[in-house]
XYZ file of C-alpha atoms in Angstrom:
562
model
C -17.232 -1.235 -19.869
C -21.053 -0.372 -20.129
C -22.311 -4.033 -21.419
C -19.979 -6.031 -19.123
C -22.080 -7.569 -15.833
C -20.583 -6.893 -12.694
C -20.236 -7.252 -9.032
C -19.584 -4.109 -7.237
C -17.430 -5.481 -4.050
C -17.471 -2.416 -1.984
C -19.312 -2.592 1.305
C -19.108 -4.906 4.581
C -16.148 -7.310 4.791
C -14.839 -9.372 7.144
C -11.793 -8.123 8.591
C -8.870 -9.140 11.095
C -5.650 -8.238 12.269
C -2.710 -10.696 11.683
C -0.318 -9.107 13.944
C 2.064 -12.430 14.065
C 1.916 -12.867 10.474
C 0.838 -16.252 10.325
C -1.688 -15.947 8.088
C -0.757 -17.510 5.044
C 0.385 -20.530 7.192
C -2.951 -21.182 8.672
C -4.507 -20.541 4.988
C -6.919 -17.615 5.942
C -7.519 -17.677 2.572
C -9.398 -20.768 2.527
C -10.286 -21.143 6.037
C -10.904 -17.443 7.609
C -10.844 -17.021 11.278
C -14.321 -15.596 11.742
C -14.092 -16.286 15.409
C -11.168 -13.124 15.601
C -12.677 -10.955 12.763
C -14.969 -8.072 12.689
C -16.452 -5.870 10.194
C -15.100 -3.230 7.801
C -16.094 -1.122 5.038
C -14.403 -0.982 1.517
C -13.407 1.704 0.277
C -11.820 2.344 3.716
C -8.157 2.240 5.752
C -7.773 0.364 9.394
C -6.007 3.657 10.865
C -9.665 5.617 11.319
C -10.769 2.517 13.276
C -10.829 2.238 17.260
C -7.545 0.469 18.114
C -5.968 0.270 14.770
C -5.004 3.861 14.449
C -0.903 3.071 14.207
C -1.144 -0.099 13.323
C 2.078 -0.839 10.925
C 1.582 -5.040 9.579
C -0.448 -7.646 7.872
C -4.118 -7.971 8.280
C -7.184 -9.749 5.729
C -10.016 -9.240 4.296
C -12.534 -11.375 2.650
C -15.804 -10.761 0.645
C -18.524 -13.321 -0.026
C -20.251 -12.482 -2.840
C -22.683 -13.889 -5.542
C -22.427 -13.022 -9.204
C -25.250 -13.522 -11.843
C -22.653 -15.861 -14.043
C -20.172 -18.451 -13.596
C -16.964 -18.581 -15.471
C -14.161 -16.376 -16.388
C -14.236 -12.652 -14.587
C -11.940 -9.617 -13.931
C -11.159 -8.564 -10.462
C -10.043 -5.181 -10.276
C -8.820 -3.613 -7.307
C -8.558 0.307 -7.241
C -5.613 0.329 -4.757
C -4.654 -1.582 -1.944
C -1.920 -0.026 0.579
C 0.891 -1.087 0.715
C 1.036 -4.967 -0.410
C -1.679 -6.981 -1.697
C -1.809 -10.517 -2.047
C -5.710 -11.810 -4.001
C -7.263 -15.810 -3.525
C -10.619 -16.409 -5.306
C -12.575 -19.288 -3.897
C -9.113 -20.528 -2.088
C -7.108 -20.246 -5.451
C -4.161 -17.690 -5.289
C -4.479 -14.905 -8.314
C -1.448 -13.039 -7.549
C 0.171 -10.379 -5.874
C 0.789 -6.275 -5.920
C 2.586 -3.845 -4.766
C 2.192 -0.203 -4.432
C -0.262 1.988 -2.485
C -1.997 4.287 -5.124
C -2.397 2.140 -8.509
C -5.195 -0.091 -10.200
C -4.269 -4.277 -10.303
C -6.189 -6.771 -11.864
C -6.618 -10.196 -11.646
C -8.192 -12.702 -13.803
C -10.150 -15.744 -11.885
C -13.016 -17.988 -12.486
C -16.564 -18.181 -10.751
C -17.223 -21.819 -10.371
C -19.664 -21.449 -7.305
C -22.980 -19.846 -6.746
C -21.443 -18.443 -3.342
C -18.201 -16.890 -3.854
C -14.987 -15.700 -1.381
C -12.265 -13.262 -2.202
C -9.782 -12.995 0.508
C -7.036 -10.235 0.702
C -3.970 -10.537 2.560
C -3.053 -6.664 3.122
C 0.587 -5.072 4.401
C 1.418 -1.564 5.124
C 4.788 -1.869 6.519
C 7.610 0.045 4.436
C 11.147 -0.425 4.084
C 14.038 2.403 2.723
C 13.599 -0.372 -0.303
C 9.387 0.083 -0.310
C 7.999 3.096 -2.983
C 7.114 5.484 -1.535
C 10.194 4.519 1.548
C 8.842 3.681 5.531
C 10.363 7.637 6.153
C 8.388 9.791 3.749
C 6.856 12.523 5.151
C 3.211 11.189 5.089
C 1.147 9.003 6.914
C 1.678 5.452 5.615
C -2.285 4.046 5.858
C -3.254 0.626 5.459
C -6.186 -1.190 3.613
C -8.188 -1.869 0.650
C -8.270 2.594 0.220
C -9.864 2.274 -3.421
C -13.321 0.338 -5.019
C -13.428 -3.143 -6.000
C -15.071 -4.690 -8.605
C -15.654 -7.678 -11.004
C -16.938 -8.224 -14.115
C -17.245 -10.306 -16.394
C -15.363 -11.198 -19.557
C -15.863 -12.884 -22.769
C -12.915 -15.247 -24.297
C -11.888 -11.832 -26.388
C -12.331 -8.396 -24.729
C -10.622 -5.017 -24.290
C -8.376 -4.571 -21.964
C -7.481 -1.113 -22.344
C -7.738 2.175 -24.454
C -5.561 4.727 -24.741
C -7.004 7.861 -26.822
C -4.798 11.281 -28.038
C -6.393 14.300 -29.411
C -4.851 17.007 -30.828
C -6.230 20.295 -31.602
C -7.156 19.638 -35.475
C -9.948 17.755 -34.339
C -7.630 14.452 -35.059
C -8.096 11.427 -32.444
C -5.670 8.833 -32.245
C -6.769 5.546 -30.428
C -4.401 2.575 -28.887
C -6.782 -0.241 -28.279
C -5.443 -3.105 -25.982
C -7.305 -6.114 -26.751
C -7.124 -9.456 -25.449
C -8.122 -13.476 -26.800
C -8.194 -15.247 -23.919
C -9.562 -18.592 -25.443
C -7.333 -21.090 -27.372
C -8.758 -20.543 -30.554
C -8.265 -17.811 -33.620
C -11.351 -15.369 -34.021
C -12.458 -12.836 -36.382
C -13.927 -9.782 -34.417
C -15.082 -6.333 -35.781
C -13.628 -3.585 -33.717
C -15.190 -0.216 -34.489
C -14.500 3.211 -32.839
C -17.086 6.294 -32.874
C -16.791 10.077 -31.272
C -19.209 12.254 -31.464
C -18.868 14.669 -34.414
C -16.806 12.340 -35.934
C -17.020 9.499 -38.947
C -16.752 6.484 -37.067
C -14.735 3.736 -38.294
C -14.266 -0.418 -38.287
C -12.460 -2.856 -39.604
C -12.244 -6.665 -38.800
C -9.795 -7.976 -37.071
C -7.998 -11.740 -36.444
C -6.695 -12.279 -33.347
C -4.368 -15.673 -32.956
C -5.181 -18.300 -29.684
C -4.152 -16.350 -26.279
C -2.835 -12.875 -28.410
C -3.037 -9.864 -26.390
C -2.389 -7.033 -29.180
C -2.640 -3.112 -29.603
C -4.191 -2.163 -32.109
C -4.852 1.821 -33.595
C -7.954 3.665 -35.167
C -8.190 7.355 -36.281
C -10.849 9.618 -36.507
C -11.268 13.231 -37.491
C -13.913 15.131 -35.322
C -15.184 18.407 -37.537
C -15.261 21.883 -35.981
C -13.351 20.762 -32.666
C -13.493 22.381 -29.543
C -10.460 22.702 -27.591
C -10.231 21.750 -23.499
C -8.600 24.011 -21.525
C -9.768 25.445 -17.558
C -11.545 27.954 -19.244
C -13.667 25.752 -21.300
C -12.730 22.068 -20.289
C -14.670 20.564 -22.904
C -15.032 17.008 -23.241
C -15.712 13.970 -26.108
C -16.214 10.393 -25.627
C -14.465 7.616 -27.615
C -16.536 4.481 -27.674
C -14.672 1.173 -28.962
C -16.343 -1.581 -29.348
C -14.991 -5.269 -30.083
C -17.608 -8.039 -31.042
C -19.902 -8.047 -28.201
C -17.487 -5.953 -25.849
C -17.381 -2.301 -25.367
C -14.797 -0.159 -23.854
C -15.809 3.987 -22.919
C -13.077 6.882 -22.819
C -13.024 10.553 -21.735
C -10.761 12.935 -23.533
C -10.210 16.453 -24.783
C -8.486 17.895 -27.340
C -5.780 19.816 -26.135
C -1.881 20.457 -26.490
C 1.007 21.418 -24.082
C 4.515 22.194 -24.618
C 7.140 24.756 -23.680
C 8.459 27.443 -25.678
C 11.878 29.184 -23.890
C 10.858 30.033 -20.300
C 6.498 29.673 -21.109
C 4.486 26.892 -20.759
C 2.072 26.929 -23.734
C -1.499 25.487 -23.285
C -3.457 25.529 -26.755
C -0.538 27.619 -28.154
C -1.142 30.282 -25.353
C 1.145 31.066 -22.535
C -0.067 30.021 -19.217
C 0.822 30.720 -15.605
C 0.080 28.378 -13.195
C -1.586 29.360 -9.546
C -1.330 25.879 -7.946
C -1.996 23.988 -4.460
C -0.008 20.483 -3.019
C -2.789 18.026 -1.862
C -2.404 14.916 -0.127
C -5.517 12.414 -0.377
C -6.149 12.709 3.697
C -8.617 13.413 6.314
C -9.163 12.720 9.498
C -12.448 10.557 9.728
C -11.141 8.598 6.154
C -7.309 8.653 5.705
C -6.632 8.763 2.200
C -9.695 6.450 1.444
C -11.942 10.028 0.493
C -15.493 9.046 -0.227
C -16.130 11.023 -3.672
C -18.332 14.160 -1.960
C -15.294 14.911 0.304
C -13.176 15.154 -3.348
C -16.054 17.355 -4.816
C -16.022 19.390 -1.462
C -11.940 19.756 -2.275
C -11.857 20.740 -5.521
C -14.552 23.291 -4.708
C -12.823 24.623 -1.937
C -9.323 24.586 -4.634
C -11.552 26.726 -7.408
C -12.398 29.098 -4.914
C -8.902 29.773 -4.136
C -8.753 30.819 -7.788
C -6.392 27.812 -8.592
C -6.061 26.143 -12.097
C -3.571 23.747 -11.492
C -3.316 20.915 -8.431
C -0.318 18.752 -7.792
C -1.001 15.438 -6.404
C 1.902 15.382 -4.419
C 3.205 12.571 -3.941
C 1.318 9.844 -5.658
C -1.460 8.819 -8.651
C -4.145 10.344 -7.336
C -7.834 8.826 -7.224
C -9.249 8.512 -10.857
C -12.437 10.263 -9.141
C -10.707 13.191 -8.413
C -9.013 13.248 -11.813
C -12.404 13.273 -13.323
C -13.567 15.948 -11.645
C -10.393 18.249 -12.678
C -11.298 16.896 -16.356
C -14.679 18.398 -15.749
C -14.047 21.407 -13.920
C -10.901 22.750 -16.012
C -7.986 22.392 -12.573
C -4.441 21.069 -14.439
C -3.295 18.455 -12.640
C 0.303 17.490 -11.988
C 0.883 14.066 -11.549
C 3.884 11.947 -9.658
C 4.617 8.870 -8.328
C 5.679 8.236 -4.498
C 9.719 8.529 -4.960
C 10.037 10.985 -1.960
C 14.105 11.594 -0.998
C 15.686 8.822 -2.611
C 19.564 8.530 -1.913
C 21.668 8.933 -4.817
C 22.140 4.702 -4.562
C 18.722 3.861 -4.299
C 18.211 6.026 -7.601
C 20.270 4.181 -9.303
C 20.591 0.968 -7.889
C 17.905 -2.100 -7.540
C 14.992 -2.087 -6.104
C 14.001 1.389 -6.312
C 15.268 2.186 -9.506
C 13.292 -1.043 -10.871
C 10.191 -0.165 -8.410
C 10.119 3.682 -9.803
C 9.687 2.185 -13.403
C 6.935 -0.161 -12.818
C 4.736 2.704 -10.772
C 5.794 5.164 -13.492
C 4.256 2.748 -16.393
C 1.320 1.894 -13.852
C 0.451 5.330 -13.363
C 1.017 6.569 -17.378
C -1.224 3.381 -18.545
C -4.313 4.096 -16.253
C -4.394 8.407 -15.877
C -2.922 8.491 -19.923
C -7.081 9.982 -20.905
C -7.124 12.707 -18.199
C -7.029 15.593 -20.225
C -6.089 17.467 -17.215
C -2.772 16.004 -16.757
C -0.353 17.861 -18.257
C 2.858 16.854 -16.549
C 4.155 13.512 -15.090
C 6.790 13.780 -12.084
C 9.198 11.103 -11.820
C 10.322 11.765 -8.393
C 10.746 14.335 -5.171
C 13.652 15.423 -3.588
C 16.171 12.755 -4.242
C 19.679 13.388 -4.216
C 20.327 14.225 -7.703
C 23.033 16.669 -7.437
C 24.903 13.310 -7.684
C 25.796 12.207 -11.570
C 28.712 9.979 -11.174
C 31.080 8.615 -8.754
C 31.944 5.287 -7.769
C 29.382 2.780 -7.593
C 26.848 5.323 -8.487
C 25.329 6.230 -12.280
C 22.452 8.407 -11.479
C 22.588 9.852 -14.476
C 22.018 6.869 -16.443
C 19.474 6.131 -14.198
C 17.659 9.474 -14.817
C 18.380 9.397 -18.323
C 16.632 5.547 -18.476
C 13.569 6.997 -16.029
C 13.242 10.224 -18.853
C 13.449 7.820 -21.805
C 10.933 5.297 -20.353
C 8.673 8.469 -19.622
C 8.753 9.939 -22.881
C 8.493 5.954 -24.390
C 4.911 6.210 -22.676
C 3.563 9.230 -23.297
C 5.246 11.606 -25.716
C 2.328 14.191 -25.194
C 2.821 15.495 -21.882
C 5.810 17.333 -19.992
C 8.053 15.255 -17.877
C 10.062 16.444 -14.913
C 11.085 15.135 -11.193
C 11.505 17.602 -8.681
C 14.449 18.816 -6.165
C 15.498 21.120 -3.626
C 19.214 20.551 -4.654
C 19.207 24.113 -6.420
C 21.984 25.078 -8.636
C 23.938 21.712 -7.187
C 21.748 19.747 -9.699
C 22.740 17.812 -11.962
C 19.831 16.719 -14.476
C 18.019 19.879 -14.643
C 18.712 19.244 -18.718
C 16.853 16.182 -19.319
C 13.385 17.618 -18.249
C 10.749 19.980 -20.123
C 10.115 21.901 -16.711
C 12.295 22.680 -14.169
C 10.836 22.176 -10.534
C 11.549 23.532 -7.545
C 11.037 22.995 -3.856
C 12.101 25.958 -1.400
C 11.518 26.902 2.146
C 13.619 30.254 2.508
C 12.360 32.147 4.936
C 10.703 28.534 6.852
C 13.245 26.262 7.354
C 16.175 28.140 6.012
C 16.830 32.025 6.175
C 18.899 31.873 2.651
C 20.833 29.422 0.645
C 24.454 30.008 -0.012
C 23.856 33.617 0.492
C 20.930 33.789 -1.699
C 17.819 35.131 0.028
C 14.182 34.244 -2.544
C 14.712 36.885 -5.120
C 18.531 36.391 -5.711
C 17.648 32.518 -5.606
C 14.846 32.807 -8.337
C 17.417 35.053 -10.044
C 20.201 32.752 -9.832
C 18.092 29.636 -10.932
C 16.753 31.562 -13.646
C 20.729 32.715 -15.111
C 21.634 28.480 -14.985
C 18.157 27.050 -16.693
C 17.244 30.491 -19.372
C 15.474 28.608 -21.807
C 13.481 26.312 -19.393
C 10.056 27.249 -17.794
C 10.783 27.161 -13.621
C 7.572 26.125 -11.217
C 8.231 26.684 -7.731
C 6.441 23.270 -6.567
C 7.011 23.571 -3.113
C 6.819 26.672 -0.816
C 5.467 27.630 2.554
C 5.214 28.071 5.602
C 3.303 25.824 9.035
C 0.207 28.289 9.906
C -1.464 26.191 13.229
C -4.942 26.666 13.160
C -5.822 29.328 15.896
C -2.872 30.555 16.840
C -2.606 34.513 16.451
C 0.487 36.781 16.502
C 0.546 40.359 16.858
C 4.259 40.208 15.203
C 3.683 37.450 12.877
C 5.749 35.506 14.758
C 6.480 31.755 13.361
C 3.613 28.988 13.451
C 0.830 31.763 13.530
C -1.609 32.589 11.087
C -0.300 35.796 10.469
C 3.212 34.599 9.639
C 1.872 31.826 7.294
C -0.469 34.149 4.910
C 2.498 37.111 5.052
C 5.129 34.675 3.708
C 3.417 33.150 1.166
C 2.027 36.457 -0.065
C 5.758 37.998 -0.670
C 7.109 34.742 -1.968
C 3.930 34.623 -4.793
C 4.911 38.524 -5.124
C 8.884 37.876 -5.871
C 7.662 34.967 -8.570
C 5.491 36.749 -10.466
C 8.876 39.728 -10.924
C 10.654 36.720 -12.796
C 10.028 35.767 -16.180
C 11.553 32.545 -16.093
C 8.715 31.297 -13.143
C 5.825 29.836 -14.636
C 4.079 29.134 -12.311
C 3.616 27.870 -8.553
C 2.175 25.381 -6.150
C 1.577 26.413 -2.554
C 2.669 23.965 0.124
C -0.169 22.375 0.539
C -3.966 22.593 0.367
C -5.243 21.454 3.631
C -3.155 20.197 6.775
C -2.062 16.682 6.997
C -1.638 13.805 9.309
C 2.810 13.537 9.027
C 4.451 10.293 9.329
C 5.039 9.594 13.302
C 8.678 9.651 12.518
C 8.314 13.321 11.824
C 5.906 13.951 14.858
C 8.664 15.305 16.809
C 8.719 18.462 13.984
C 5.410 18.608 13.409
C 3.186 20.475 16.090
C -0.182 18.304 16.260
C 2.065 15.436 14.767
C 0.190 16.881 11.485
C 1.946 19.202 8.689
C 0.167 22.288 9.259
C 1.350 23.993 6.525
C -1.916 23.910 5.237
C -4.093 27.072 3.758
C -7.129 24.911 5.374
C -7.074 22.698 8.337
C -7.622 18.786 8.291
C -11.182 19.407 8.228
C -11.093 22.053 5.243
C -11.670 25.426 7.921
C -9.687 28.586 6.129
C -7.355 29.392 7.648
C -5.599 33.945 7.372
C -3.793 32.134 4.217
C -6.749 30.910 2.286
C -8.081 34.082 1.927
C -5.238 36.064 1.278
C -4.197 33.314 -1.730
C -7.140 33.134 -3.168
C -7.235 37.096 -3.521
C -3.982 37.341 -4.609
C -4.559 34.494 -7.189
C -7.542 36.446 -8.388
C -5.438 39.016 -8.958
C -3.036 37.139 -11.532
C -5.867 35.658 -13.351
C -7.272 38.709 -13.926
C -3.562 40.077 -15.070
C -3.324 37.229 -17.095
C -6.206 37.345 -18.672
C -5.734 41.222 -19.722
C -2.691 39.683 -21.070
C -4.130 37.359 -23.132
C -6.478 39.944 -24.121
């Protein structure tokens, strides 16, 4: 929103624990207890600070700031972990929950000196998305930027753009009359190459409307990793102006392929977690840069952000920089009842609409992930539907974005029970890690056996590996060294690449992780070293050896294509 004025809120804020909860009772929000508080930075999470580093519970912030007009303004937060409640200048703007989405609020400047005041809570619950047990470190905070800006009576909310690879670009304009009377308001969209077009348009008192433009850009050029070119789509309504990166490009399946642009593709992938030491899963934007150089050397094209929206910084810099991106929201192990029963069923819908509306321009998404190893080798037994559950989560999906493949992923094998309803089936496996076979099957006769029950369905293995601990050696490759890490994922990258029906894979996981303290007792370090590079990004045998052997494939694949 180029023309909009704004306040950018990140920076120093007051900050203090509320470890009895009795916040809201004393009215920190109008009446802050600067006597208890310190200082904290935004973007930022309380677990990389002195004394806060397991705190699980409530705790506030608060931001005085001065903005260059008074009235109506938009306060957007990029994500706030796990809870956020907002007051403006003492009056409450709402609430939101979820760790790894946008939320905006709506409030009023009336002072020259103004104070936002967050009450923050990380504490999860089996009934919480993602649940208290996932196997990731639950961090608390304001982990994204915060803004505000201002906003005329009528203004865009939101644009959604498709373009297809005929140069055609569809746009879905949300816009927004926030006064109580009717106004006639030009809204115009240009792309460059393209014949721009406008039209006027009446919007009733307090309307909030979609409305859709078309262009045709002549002699398009397509995005793909090779050649991730990019356009701009530039709406503008009255006075307001809204600006959108896309790219042309199409996916779909064809039998057991995944077709990008028409062309088959095979996808050399790594799991990332947003995490690091000194910054949680608040990343400052040259630590994402330093990842997704680090990824490219590894001779990736694909990235899943396992197991949540991922920062839109990071997203534009796959767009940029050509790395597929799989996308998912946080439903980690559900139980066959919380799949299909209230609140998580209700809870996976909202993040799944939350995360569609805000990453739907990133023409490096190609797939959206519903969830991660829930029990869905259930379909139907008493007091339990999962499968109209699943088939509700698929049609909502598809309701949103019609573009894209859709999937969830499971380690329930040939047990499951839904494997029909996606575009991709998605595998996690740890044969050979956590398992020595399953049901007889050792990894060949496994990818063999999937492959006979789903024919006509592309297979990615999104999950396999093996915990390399940085440092430790072993002459026999025994288990937890180096050695054993790089030699397992090698063979397991080998047996894919013998099946037709895989297409594609995601090593478990880019760089070592910080695991839930549930999970300590299992994880040396109390992190999940299954990393190819440590917590601070230091190869480890693996990297190497992965990014050689993914060198290898592209350069098959590319003779291939050739």
């Amino acid at each position: 929103t180029p023309l909009r004025r704004k306040v950018d809120l990140d920076g120093w804020w007051d900050f203090v624990i509320d470890s009895d909860d009795q916040g809201e009772q004393a009215r920190y929000f109008s009446d802050f207890p600067f006597d208890e508080s310190r200082h904290t930075t935004v973007p930022g999470v309380w677990e990389t600070q002195a004394g806060y580093e397991d705190y699980q519970g409530v705790a506030w912030y608060r931001k005085e700031f001065e903005a260059p007009w008074m009235g109506p303004c938009l306060i957007t937060f990029g994500a706030v972990a796990y809870i956020a409640k907002v007051w403006l200048n003492g009056e409450y703007l709402g609430e939101h929950e979820g760790s790894f989405t946008a939320f905006r609020f709506i409030g009023n400047l009336s002072l020259d000196v103004n104070d936002l005041v967050v009450r923050v809570d990380n504490r999860h619950s089996d009934e919480t998305l993602p649940k208290e047990t996932a196997d990731w470190y639950h961090y608390g905070g304001i982990s994204r930027s915060v803004v505000c800006e201002e906003i005329d009576d009528a203004y865009i909310e939101q644009v959604h753009v498709v373009g297809r690879l005929d140069g055609q670009v569809d746009v879905r304009a949300t816009i927004v009359n926030g006064s109580d009377r009717e106004q006639d308001l030009e809204l115009a969209l240009s792309v460059p190459d393209a014949e721009a077009t406008a039209r006027t348009v009446t919007l009733g008192p307090g309307v909030r409307v979609v409305e859709e433009l078309r262009v045709r850009i002549d002699e398009p050029q397509w995005w793909s990793p090779a050649d991730p070119v990019l356009y701009e789509a530039i709406v503008t309504l009255g006075e307001d102006m809204f600006v959108e990166r896309f790219g042309l490009r199409e996916v779909r399946t064809d039998g057991p392929q995944i077709l990008l642009n028409g062309e088959p593709i095979w996808l050399r992938g790594v799991n990332r977690h947003e995490d690091h030491p000194d910054w949680g899963f608040a990343l400052p934007e040259r630590i994402m840069l330093k990842d997704i150089d680090i990824i490219l050397s590894l001779n990736c094209n694909a990235v899943r952000g396992s197991h949540y929206p991922n920062h839109p910084t990071f997203l534009d810099l796959c767009d940029e920089n050509g790395l597929l991106f799989f996308a998912e929201i946080p439903g980690w192990q559900y139980s066959a009842h919380q799949l299909s029963h209230s609140p998580t069923k209700d809870l996976l819908g909202v993040m799944l609409q939350e995360m569609v509306a805000q990453q739907y321009n990133h023409p490096s998404i190609i797939i959206w992930s519903l969830h991660n190893e829930s029990e869905t080798d259930v379909s139907r037994e008493p007091d339990l539907d999962v499968r109209t559950a699943t088939e509700e989560l698929f049609a909502l999906a598809r309701s949103l974005d019609d573009t894209r493949l859709i999937t969830y992923v499971s380690h329930r094998y040939w047990r499951d029970k839904h494997f029909d309803l996606a575009d991709i089936v998605c595998l996690n496996e740890y044969i050979g890690w956590y398992v020595d076979e399953i049901d007889g099957a050792d990894f060949p006769a496994y990818l063999e056996r999937m492959a006979e029950m789903v024919p006509d369905k592309p297979i990615l293995i999104t999950e396999f590996g093996a915990g390399g601990i940085p440092g430790y050696h072993s002459m026999a490759a025994r288990k937890w060294s180096e050695e054993h890490q790089s030699t397992h994922i090698i063979a397991q990258i080998e047996a894919m690449r013998r099946s037709a029906n895989v297409a594609g894979c995601f090593v478990w996981q880019y760089c070592d992780v910080l695991a839930n303290p549930k999970a300590a007792i299992r994880r040396p370090r109390a992190m999940n070293n299954k990393g190819l590079v440590d917590e601070y990004r230091r190869p480890k045998l693996a990297f190497h050896d992965v990014a050689e052997m993914f060198e290898i494939l592209a350069e098959e694949d590319d003779w291939e294509e050739e």
